[in-house]
Coordinates of C-alpha atoms in Angstrom, one line a residue:
M1 CA 97.7 13.9 62.2
T2 CA 101.2 12.6 62.8
E3 CA 103.2 10.0 61.0
L4 CA 103.2 6.6 62.9
P5 CA 106.5 5.6 64.4
Q6 CA 107.9 2.4 63.0
P7 CA 106.2 -0.6 64.6
P8 CA 108.1 -3.9 65.2
N9 CA 108.7 -6.2 62.2
Q10 CA 107.1 -3.8 59.7
P11 CA 108.6 -2.6 56.4
P12 CA 110.0 0.9 56.3
T13 CA 107.3 3.6 56.1
P14 CA 107.2 6.1 53.3
S15 CA 108.7 9.4 54.0
G16 CA 106.6 12.4 54.9
Y17 CA 104.9 13.9 57.9
G18 CA 101.3 14.7 58.2
H19 CA 99.5 17.0 60.6
L20 CA 96.0 15.9 61.4
P21 CA 95.4 17.1 64.9
G22 CA 92.6 15.7 66.9
P23 CA 91.4 15.1 70.4
P24 CA 92.9 12.4 72.6
Q25 CA 91.4 9.1 71.6
Q26 CA 90.4 6.1 73.6
G27 CA 90.1 3.0 71.5
Y28 CA 90.7 -0.7 71.7
G29 CA 93.3 -1.8 74.2
F30 CA 92.0 0.3 77.0
P31 CA 90.1 -1.2 79.9
P32 CA 86.5 -1.9 79.1
Q33 CA 84.0 0.9 79.8
G34 CA 80.4 0.7 80.7
E35 CA 78.1 1.7 77.9
N36 CA 76.9 5.3 78.1
P37 CA 73.2 5.4 77.1
Y38 CA 73.9 8.8 75.5
A39 CA 77.1 8.0 73.7
Q40 CA 75.2 7.7 70.4
Q41 CA 72.8 10.6 70.8
P42 CA 73.3 12.6 67.6
A43 CA 73.7 16.1 67.4
Y44 CA 73.9 18.1 64.5
P45 CA 74.1 21.3 62.6
P46 CA 75.5 24.3 64.2
Q47 CA 73.9 24.6 67.6
P48 CA 72.2 27.8 68.8
P49 CA 74.6 30.2 70.5
T50 CA 72.9 29.5 73.8
V51 CA 74.0 25.9 73.6
P52 CA 77.7 25.4 74.3
Q53 CA 79.6 22.9 72.1
Q54 CA 82.7 20.8 72.7
V55 CA 85.4 19.3 70.6
A56 CA 84.6 15.8 69.4
A57 CA 86.5 14.0 72.2
P58 CA 87.7 10.6 72.8
G59 CA 86.7 8.4 70.3
G60 CA 86.2 8.4 66.8
P61 CA 84.9 5.1 66.4
G62 CA 84.7 4.7 69.8
P63 CA 81.6 7.1 69.8
G64 CA 82.8 7.8 66.2
P65 CA 85.7 5.4 67.6
G66 CA 86.4 5.3 71.3
A67 CA 84.8 7.8 73.5
A68 CA 85.0 8.3 77.1
P69 CA 81.9 7.5 79.1
K70 CA 80.4 11.0 79.0
K71 CA 77.2 12.3 77.7
K72 CA 77.6 13.2 74.0
T73 CA 75.4 13.7 71.0
V74 CA 76.0 12.4 67.5
L75 CA 74.5 12.3 64.1
L76 CA 73.9 8.8 63.0
I77 CA 73.5 8.1 59.3
A78 CA 72.3 4.7 58.6
A79 CA 71.9 2.9 55.3
S80 CA 71.3 -0.5 53.8
V81 CA 73.6 -2.3 51.5
A82 CA 71.0 -2.6 48.9
S83 CA 69.6 0.8 48.4
V84 CA 71.0 3.5 50.7
L85 CA 74.0 5.7 50.4
V86 CA 76.5 4.6 52.9
L87 CA 80.1 4.8 54.0
G88 CA 82.3 2.2 52.4
G89 CA 79.3 0.3 51.2
V90 CA 77.0 0.0 54.2
G91 CA 76.6 1.1 57.7
Y92 CA 76.5 4.0 60.1
V93 CA 78.2 7.3 60.1
A94 CA 78.1 9.4 63.2
F95 CA 78.3 13.1 63.6
S96 CA 79.4 14.3 67.0
G97 CA 77.9 17.2 68.7
D98 CA 76.9 18.9 71.9
D99 CA 76.0 17.0 74.9
K100 CA 73.0 19.0 76.0
D101 CA 69.7 17.3 76.2
P102 CA 66.2 18.8 76.6
K103 CA 66.0 17.6 80.2
P104 CA 68.4 16.3 82.8
V105 CA 69.3 12.7 82.0
A106 CA 72.7 12.2 83.5
Q107 CA 71.3 10.0 86.3
E108 CA 71.2 6.2 85.9
P109 CA 68.0 4.8 84.4
T110 CA 65.4 4.1 87.0
D111 CA 63.6 0.8 87.5
A112 CA 60.6 2.1 85.6
K113 CA 60.1 0.3 82.3
P114 CA 59.0 1.7 79.0
S115 CA 55.7 0.6 77.8
A116 CA 55.7 -2.8 76.1
S117 CA 54.9 -1.4 72.7
P118 CA 55.2 2.2 71.4
S119 CA 52.0 4.0 70.6
V120 CA 53.0 5.3 67.2
D121 CA 50.7 7.6 65.2
K122 CA 49.6 5.7 62.1
G123 CA 47.2 8.4 60.9
D124 CA 47.4 9.5 57.3
G125 CA 51.2 9.8 57.2
N126 CA 51.4 13.5 58.1
G127 CA 52.1 12.9 61.8
N128 CA 49.1 14.8 63.1
G129 CA 48.5 12.6 66.2
K130 CA 45.4 13.1 68.4
G131 CA 46.0 15.8 70.9
S132 CA 49.4 16.5 69.3
E133 CA 51.1 19.9 68.8
I134 CA 52.4 18.6 65.5
P135 CA 51.4 20.9 62.7
T136 CA 48.9 19.8 60.1
D137 CA 50.6 21.4 57.1
L138 CA 54.2 20.4 57.1
N139 CA 54.9 22.6 54.1
E140 CA 53.5 25.8 55.4
G141 CA 56.0 28.5 54.5
R142 CA 57.7 26.5 51.8
K143 CA 59.3 28.9 49.2
P144 CA 59.3 28.5 45.4
G145 CA 62.0 26.1 44.2
E146 CA 62.2 24.2 47.4
D147 CA 61.4 20.5 47.7
K148 CA 58.8 19.0 50.0
A149 CA 58.4 17.5 53.4
L150 CA 56.6 14.3 52.5
W151 CA 55.4 13.0 55.9
L152 CA 56.1 12.9 59.6
K153 CA 55.6 10.1 62.1
T154 CA 55.3 10.6 65.8
A155 CA 55.4 8.3 68.9
K156 CA 53.8 8.7 72.3
M157 CA 55.4 6.6 75.0
E158 CA 56.2 6.7 78.7
G159 CA 59.5 5.5 79.9
P160 CA 62.3 5.9 82.5
G161 CA 64.3 9.1 83.0
A162 CA 67.0 7.9 80.6
G163 CA 64.5 7.9 77.8
I164 CA 63.5 5.3 75.3
P165 CA 66.0 4.0 72.6
A166 CA 65.0 4.4 69.0
K167 CA 68.3 3.5 67.2
G168 CA 68.6 2.1 63.8
L169 CA 67.4 3.4 60.4
W170 CA 67.3 1.4 57.2
V171 CA 65.9 2.0 53.7
V172 CA 65.3 -1.2 51.8
G173 CA 63.4 -0.9 48.6
D174 CA 60.0 0.8 49.2
T175 CA 60.3 0.5 53.0
V176 CA 62.1 2.6 55.6
V177 CA 62.6 0.8 58.9
K178 CA 63.0 2.2 62.4
T179 CA 63.4 0.6 65.9
V180 CA 61.4 2.0 68.7
D181 CA 61.9 0.6 72.2
K182 CA 61.3 -3.2 71.8
S183 CA 59.7 -3.0 68.3
V184 CA 60.9 -2.8 64.7
I185 CA 58.5 -0.9 62.4
G186 CA 58.5 -0.6 58.6
Y187 CA 56.9 2.4 56.8
G188 CA 56.2 3.1 53.2
V189 CA 58.9 5.5 51.9
S190 CA 56.4 7.5 49.8
D191 CA 53.5 8.0 52.3
G192 CA 54.8 7.0 55.7
K193 CA 52.1 4.4 56.3
E194 CA 52.9 1.5 58.6
K195 CA 53.5 -1.6 56.5
W196 CA 54.5 -4.0 59.3
K197 CA 55.6 -4.2 62.9
I198 CA 57.6 -6.8 64.9
D199 CA 57.3 -6.8 68.7
L200 CA 60.5 -8.3 70.0
R201 CA 59.2 -8.2 73.6
T202 CA 62.7 -7.5 75.0
E203 CA 65.4 -4.9 74.8
I204 CA 67.4 -4.5 71.6
C205 CA 71.0 -4.5 72.7
G206 CA 72.9 -4.9 69.4
L207 CA 72.3 -4.0 65.8
T208 CA 74.0 -2.8 62.7
G209 CA 73.1 -0.5 59.8
Q210 CA 74.4 -3.1 57.4
T211 CA 72.1 -5.5 55.6
S212 CA 72.5 -8.3 53.1
P213 CA 71.7 -7.4 49.4
D214 CA 68.2 -8.8 49.9
G215 CA 67.5 -6.7 53.0
R216 CA 68.2 -9.1 55.9
T217 CA 70.0 -8.0 59.0
V218 CA 70.8 -9.4 62.5
M219 CA 69.7 -7.9 65.8
V220 CA 70.7 -9.1 69.3
V221 CA 68.2 -8.8 72.1
K222 CA 68.3 -9.7 75.8
N223 CA 67.1 -13.0 77.1
A224 CA 63.8 -13.3 79.0
D225 CA 65.1 -12.3 82.4
G226 CA 67.2 -9.4 80.9
S227 CA 70.4 -10.8 82.4
S228 CA 72.4 -11.0 79.1
C229 CA 72.4 -9.7 75.6
N230 CA 72.6 -13.2 74.0
Q231 CA 69.6 -13.8 71.7
M232 CA 70.5 -13.5 68.0
K233 CA 67.6 -12.8 65.6
L234 CA 67.5 -12.7 61.8
I235 CA 65.2 -9.9 60.6
D236 CA 63.9 -9.5 57.0
L237 CA 63.6 -5.7 56.6
K238 CA 61.7 -6.0 53.3
T239 CA 58.9 -8.2 54.6
G240 CA 59.0 -7.5 58.3
K241 CA 59.4 -11.2 59.1
E242 CA 61.5 -12.8 61.8
G243 CA 63.8 -15.6 60.7
W244 CA 65.8 -17.9 63.0
T245 CA 66.4 -17.1 66.6
K246 CA 69.5 -18.6 68.4
E247 CA 71.2 -18.2 71.7
L248 CA 74.7 -16.7 71.5
V249 CA 77.0 -18.9 73.6
M250 CA 79.5 -16.5 75.0
E251 CA 83.0 -17.9 75.4
G252 CA 85.8 -16.3 77.3
P253 CA 86.0 -14.8 80.8
F254 CA 82.4 -13.5 80.7
N255 CA 79.2 -15.3 79.9
A256 CA 76.8 -12.3 80.0
A257 CA 76.8 -8.9 78.4
D258 CA 74.7 -5.7 78.4
S259 CA 75.5 -5.0 74.8
T260 CA 76.8 -6.7 71.7
R261 CA 78.6 -5.1 68.7
V262 CA 77.4 -6.4 65.3
T263 CA 79.0 -6.2 61.9
L264 CA 78.0 -8.0 58.7
S265 CA 79.4 -8.8 55.2
G266 CA 78.1 -11.4 52.7
D267 CA 76.8 -14.5 54.5
T268 CA 78.8 -13.8 57.7
F269 CA 78.1 -11.7 60.7
A270 CA 80.4 -11.1 63.6
L271 CA 79.5 -10.3 67.2
A272 CA 81.7 -8.8 70.0
W273 CA 81.1 -8.2 73.6
T274 CA 83.3 -7.4 76.6
G275 CA 85.7 -10.3 76.7
G276 CA 84.7 -12.3 73.7
Q277 CA 83.7 -12.5 70.0
S278 CA 82.4 -14.9 67.4
A279 CA 81.3 -15.1 63.8
H280 CA 78.2 -16.8 62.4
R281 CA 76.5 -17.8 59.2
L282 CA 73.8 -15.2 58.3
S283 CA 71.6 -17.7 56.6
T284 CA 71.4 -20.1 59.6
G285 CA 72.9 -18.4 62.7
D286 CA 75.4 -21.3 63.0
K287 CA 78.8 -20.4 64.5
L288 CA 81.7 -20.3 62.1
F289 CA 84.6 -19.4 64.4
S290 CA 85.7 -17.7 67.6
D291 CA 89.0 -17.1 69.3
A292 CA 88.7 -17.1 73.1
G293 CA 92.2 -18.5 73.6
P294 CA 94.8 -16.8 75.8
E295 CA 97.7 -16.9 73.4
G296 CA 99.1 -14.6 70.8
C297 CA 97.1 -11.6 69.5
K298 CA 93.5 -12.2 70.4
P299 CA 90.8 -10.5 68.2
M300 CA 88.6 -8.2 70.3
T301 CA 86.2 -7.1 67.6
Y302 CA 85.7 -7.4 63.8
A303 CA 84.9 -4.9 61.1
A304 CA 83.3 -6.0 57.8
G305 CA 82.2 -4.7 54.4
N306 CA 82.6 -5.3 50.7
N307 CA 82.7 -9.1 51.4
K308 CA 85.8 -8.7 53.6
M309 CA 86.6 -8.7 57.3
I310 CA 89.4 -7.5 59.5
A311 CA 90.0 -8.0 63.2
V312 CA 91.3 -5.6 65.8
A313 CA 93.4 -7.8 68.1
L314 CA 95.1 -7.2 71.5
C315 CA 98.5 -8.8 71.7
L316 CA 99.4 -10.3 75.1
D317 CA 102.9 -8.9 75.1
A318 CA 104.5 -6.6 77.7
D319 CA 103.4 -3.5 75.8
R320 CA 99.8 -4.7 75.1
T321 CA 100.1 -3.7 71.5
I322 CA 97.3 -3.7 69.0
E323 CA 97.3 -5.7 65.8
I324 CA 95.2 -5.3 62.7
Q325 CA 94.5 -8.6 61.0
D326 CA 92.6 -9.7 57.9
A327 CA 90.1 -12.5 58.7
D328 CA 88.6 -15.0 56.3
P329 CA 84.8 -14.6 56.7
N330 CA 84.4 -18.4 56.8
T331 CA 87.2 -19.5 59.0
G332 CA 88.7 -16.4 60.7
R333 CA 92.1 -17.4 59.5
K334 CA 94.5 -14.5 59.0
T335 CA 96.9 -14.1 56.1
W336 CA 98.4 -10.8 57.1
S337 CA 98.7 -8.6 60.1
Y338 CA 99.9 -5.1 60.9
R339 CA 101.2 -4.3 64.4
L340 CA 100.6 -0.8 65.6
P341 CA 103.5 0.9 67.5
K342 CA 103.6 0.8 71.3
G343 CA 100.9 2.9 72.9
Y344 CA 98.7 3.2 69.8
Q345 CA 95.0 2.1 69.9
V346 CA 92.4 1.8 67.2
N347 CA 89.9 4.7 67.4
A348 CA 88.0 3.9 64.2
V349 CA 87.8 1.7 61.2
Y350 CA 86.7 4.1 58.4
S351 CA 86.8 1.4 55.7
V352 CA 87.6 -2.3 55.5
S353 CA 88.2 -2.4 51.7
P354 CA 90.3 -0.3 51.2
T355 CA 91.5 -0.5 54.8
V356 CA 91.6 2.9 56.5
I357 CA 92.3 3.0 60.2
D358 CA 92.2 5.9 62.7
A359 CA 94.8 5.3 65.5
G360 CA 95.7 7.3 68.6
N361 CA 98.5 7.2 71.2
R362 CA 97.1 7.0 74.7
D363 CA 100.2 8.6 76.2
T364 CA 101.3 11.3 73.7
K365 CA 97.8 12.0 72.4
E366 CA 99.1 11.8 68.8
R367 CA 96.8 10.6 66.2
A368 CA 97.3 9.1 62.7
I369 CA 95.0 7.9 59.9
L370 CA 96.6 4.9 58.4
V371 CA 96.0 3.4 54.9
L372 CA 96.9 -0.3 54.4
D373 CA 97.2 -2.2 51.1
E374 CA 95.7 -5.5 50.2
K375 CA 98.7 -7.3 51.8
G376 CA 98.4 -5.5 55.1
Q377 CA 101.4 -3.2 54.5
K378 CA 101.3 0.5 55.1
R379 CA 100.6 2.6 52.0
N380 CA 100.8 5.9 53.8
T381 CA 99.2 8.1 56.5
L382 CA 96.8 10.9 55.5
S383 CA 98.5 14.3 55.7
G384 CA 96.6 17.6 56.0
E385 CA 95.6 20.4 58.3
G386 CA 92.3 20.1 60.2
N387 CA 90.6 19.0 63.4
F388 CA 89.0 15.8 62.0
L389 CA 85.9 14.7 63.9
V390 CA 85.3 11.2 65.0
N391 CA 82.8 9.9 67.5
C392 CA 82.5 6.2 68.3
G393 CA 81.4 4.2 71.3
G394 CA 84.6 2.4 72.0
Y395 CA 85.3 -0.9 73.8
G396 CA 82.2 -1.9 75.7
S397 CA 79.9 0.2 73.6
S398 CA 77.2 -1.3 71.4
E399 CA 78.4 0.8 68.5
G400 CA 82.1 -0.2 68.4
L401 CA 84.6 1.1 65.9
Q402 CA 82.9 1.0 62.5
Y403 CA 80.7 3.5 60.7
C404 CA 80.6 6.1 63.3
G405 CA 83.1 8.7 62.2
N406 CA 82.4 11.9 60.2
S407 CA 83.7 10.2 57.1
V408 CA 83.1 8.2 54.0
V409 CA 85.5 6.2 51.8
D410 CA 85.4 5.1 48.2
A411 CA 87.9 3.2 46.1
D412 CA 90.6 5.9 46.1
T413 CA 89.5 8.8 48.3
A414 CA 88.7 9.4 52.0
Y415 CA 86.3 12.3 52.8
L416 CA 86.7 13.5 56.4
A417 CA 84.7 16.2 58.2
S418 CA 86.7 18.9 60.0
G419 CA 85.6 21.6 62.3
D420 CA 86.7 23.9 65.1
K421 CA 84.2 22.5 67.5
S422 CA 82.0 19.5 67.2
T423 CA 80.4 20.2 63.9
G424 CA 81.9 19.7 60.4
S425 CA 82.5 23.2 59.0
E426 CA 84.3 21.6 56.0
I427 CA 84.9 18.3 54.2
V428 CA 88.5 17.4 53.2
A429 CA 89.1 14.8 50.5
F430 CA 92.3 12.8 50.7
D431 CA 93.9 10.7 48.0
L432 CA 94.5 7.3 49.5
G433 CA 97.3 6.6 47.1
T434 CA 99.4 9.6 48.2
G435 CA 97.9 10.6 51.5
K436 CA 97.6 14.2 50.3
V437 CA 94.7 16.5 50.2
K438 CA 92.8 16.5 46.9
W439 CA 90.3 19.3 47.7
R440 CA 88.4 21.0 50.5
A441 CA 84.8 22.2 50.6
K442 CA 83.5 24.7 53.2
A443 CA 80.0 24.4 54.6
G444 CA 79.3 28.1 54.6
D445 CA 78.5 30.6 57.4
K446 CA 77.1 28.8 60.5
K447 CA 76.5 25.6 58.4
A448 CA 77.7 22.1 58.7
L449 CA 78.7 19.4 56.2
I450 CA 78.1 15.8 56.9
P451 CA 79.4 13.2 54.4
L452 CA 76.7 10.6 53.4
D453 CA 78.2 8.6 50.6
A454 CA 80.9 8.5 48.0
A455 CA 81.0 6.6 44.7
N456 CA 82.9 7.1 41.4
G457 CA 84.7 10.0 42.8
Q458 CA 81.6 12.0 43.8
L459 CA 80.6 12.8 47.3
T460 CA 77.0 13.2 48.6
A461 CA 76.6 15.2 51.8
Y462 CA 74.0 16.8 54.0
R463 CA 74.5 20.5 54.4
A464 CA 72.8 21.5 57.6
S465 CA 71.8 25.0 58.3
P466 CA 71.4 27.0 61.6
V467 CA 68.4 26.2 63.7
G468 CA 65.1 27.1 62.0
E469 CA 66.6 27.3 58.5
P470 CA 66.4 24.5 55.9
G471 CA 69.3 22.2 55.0
E472 CA 70.0 20.5 51.7
I473 CA 71.4 17.4 50.1
V474 CA 74.3 18.2 47.8
S475 CA 76.7 16.3 45.5
F476 CA 80.3 17.3 45.0
P477 CA 82.1 16.4 41.7
A478 CA 85.4 14.5 41.7
D479 CA 87.4 17.7 41.4
G480 CA 85.7 19.2 44.5
G481 CA 84.1 22.0 42.4
A482 CA 80.8 23.7 43.1
P483 CA 78.3 21.1 44.5
K484 CA 75.0 20.2 42.8
T485 CA 71.9 20.5 44.9
L486 CA 70.0 17.2 44.9
L487 CA 67.3 18.2 47.5
K488 CA 66.5 21.7 48.8
L489 CA 64.7 21.1 52.0
P490 CA 61.7 23.4 52.6
S491 CA 61.5 26.6 54.7
G492 CA 58.9 27.4 57.3
T493 CA 57.2 24.8 59.4
S494 CA 59.3 22.0 57.9
A495 CA 62.6 23.7 58.7
R496 CA 61.6 24.1 62.3
I497 CA 60.8 20.4 62.6
E498 CA 64.0 19.5 60.8
S499 CA 66.0 21.5 63.4
S500 CA 64.1 19.8 66.2
F501 CA 65.8 16.5 65.5
L502 CA 69.2 18.0 66.3
T503 CA 69.5 16.6 69.8
S504 CA 69.1 13.0 68.7
Q505 CA 69.3 12.3 65.1
S506 CA 69.8 9.6 62.5
A507 CA 69.6 10.1 58.7
A508 CA 69.5 8.3 55.4
Y509 CA 69.4 9.4 51.7
A510 CA 68.1 6.9 49.2
D511 CA 66.4 7.1 45.8
G512 CA 65.9 10.9 45.9
R513 CA 64.4 10.9 49.4
F514 CA 66.0 12.1 52.7
F515 CA 65.0 10.7 56.0
L516 CA 65.5 12.1 59.5
S517 CA 64.8 10.3 62.7
T518 CA 65.4 10.4 66.4
T519 CA 67.6 7.9 68.2
R520 CA 66.0 8.4 71.6
L521 CA 62.6 9.4 72.8
L522 CA 62.2 11.4 76.0
G523 CA 59.3 9.1 77.1
E524 CA 57.1 11.7 78.7
N525 CA 53.8 10.3 77.3
K526 CA 53.6 13.2 74.8
D527 CA 53.7 13.1 71.0
E528 CA 57.4 13.1 70.0
K529 CA 58.8 13.4 66.5
L530 CA 60.1 10.0 65.4
L531 CA 60.7 10.0 61.6
M532 CA 60.4 12.5 58.8
A533 CA 60.8 12.2 55.0
F534 CA 61.6 14.8 52.3
G535 CA 61.5 14.5 48.5
K536 CA 60.4 16.1 45.3

């Protein structure tokens, strides 16, 4: 990464030069892009030699921050505020990977519609659906000392060539929650039995991995005729009950959208769509503020967490510069702002508090990871060798800039995944106070390391193994020494199923259990693996 040039009206930057090379980024400030239905298809541990890989390209948050509209796979790691390990407190983490799918899907979705409700195997929790090729014994071939596969859920649906979305994964108390097409389903964490199901009856076009401390979240769905993503819904993920439903009145140059980005903190949630944004009260859905005016630096999207919010704003000057602003969660009022240098765009918001921003220059292709203090002044930029991976959806994507990079951040350390291709072959820990490398941890031969959570100086990560071999959940001490194994996933049948999630995967670790799920079904009216749980 490079040191940012001095932006206008900013205090002098600390001395020092960092080298954090990365691919060209496309973030906020670029012309809007259409959403790529595969921009958030996860991909994962080292791929088989027969499957080519690519460098995590445009976007770190844009698909990990602003990615170009090309087919890409990513590992999504979702978690709830209340009970799941998450980056910066709550949210998604994305792990970029290869763009190969099991079947050709580059064409636009056809007019065919997915079935109104997924036919999900309820069974006895072991995923052995009728007529399914899913094995009966998930732990066949498990070796001594290895932990267990607890259960597996499958889904059997028919849909268009582009497949059927199954984004979102939350763990709230004793329930793990998954979206499948137009439904939201809650399963018991210990046995996988279905506890509740909400049929929303229309496409889910906006959601967040964040929840309130009591397990509530907001989803945005399309209206009855499917013309706009403008119906806001409060969902209680603990009870499976719908709360209020309100129409999102879209201000600005557009009054319709195909997707809406969602972020949440405290009793405020913010929405952004192409051409507009607004913030609302979580408890009621009432609008708190918006800024659709044509003057100054107009917020384009918000990032939230730890009861704080920041805005990424486009300034209507000759250079179309980008400004980072703090935002009062109740009024939107800013008390500080940081203007990026000419040509720099925001690729990712790794953390809101502390504020850690990934920025890239659209012309020179330089990239910097910037740390701001509580007054919006620059503390430093991170400095260290590595190809740091980031993979977000970018402007116009439903994922936006937050919680989609290969990173986690705690109070004083940023943990970034680095790799030669699209998988993290090591994790590098940076001191936010100095910007310097604290320690590095290698994944090991043909393995990948994906950060899951960091707290009190300790990092929890998923160490994924080559296809057909079991992975593990590990915890690194504050000094970056030898990791402790928290879960050793089982060999044999379970490991083959674990690997089968690699083309479209989301994951969560909570209370000693590890959950893997798909983010898209092929929709070929065959049993497909949806969600799997591991534990002691």
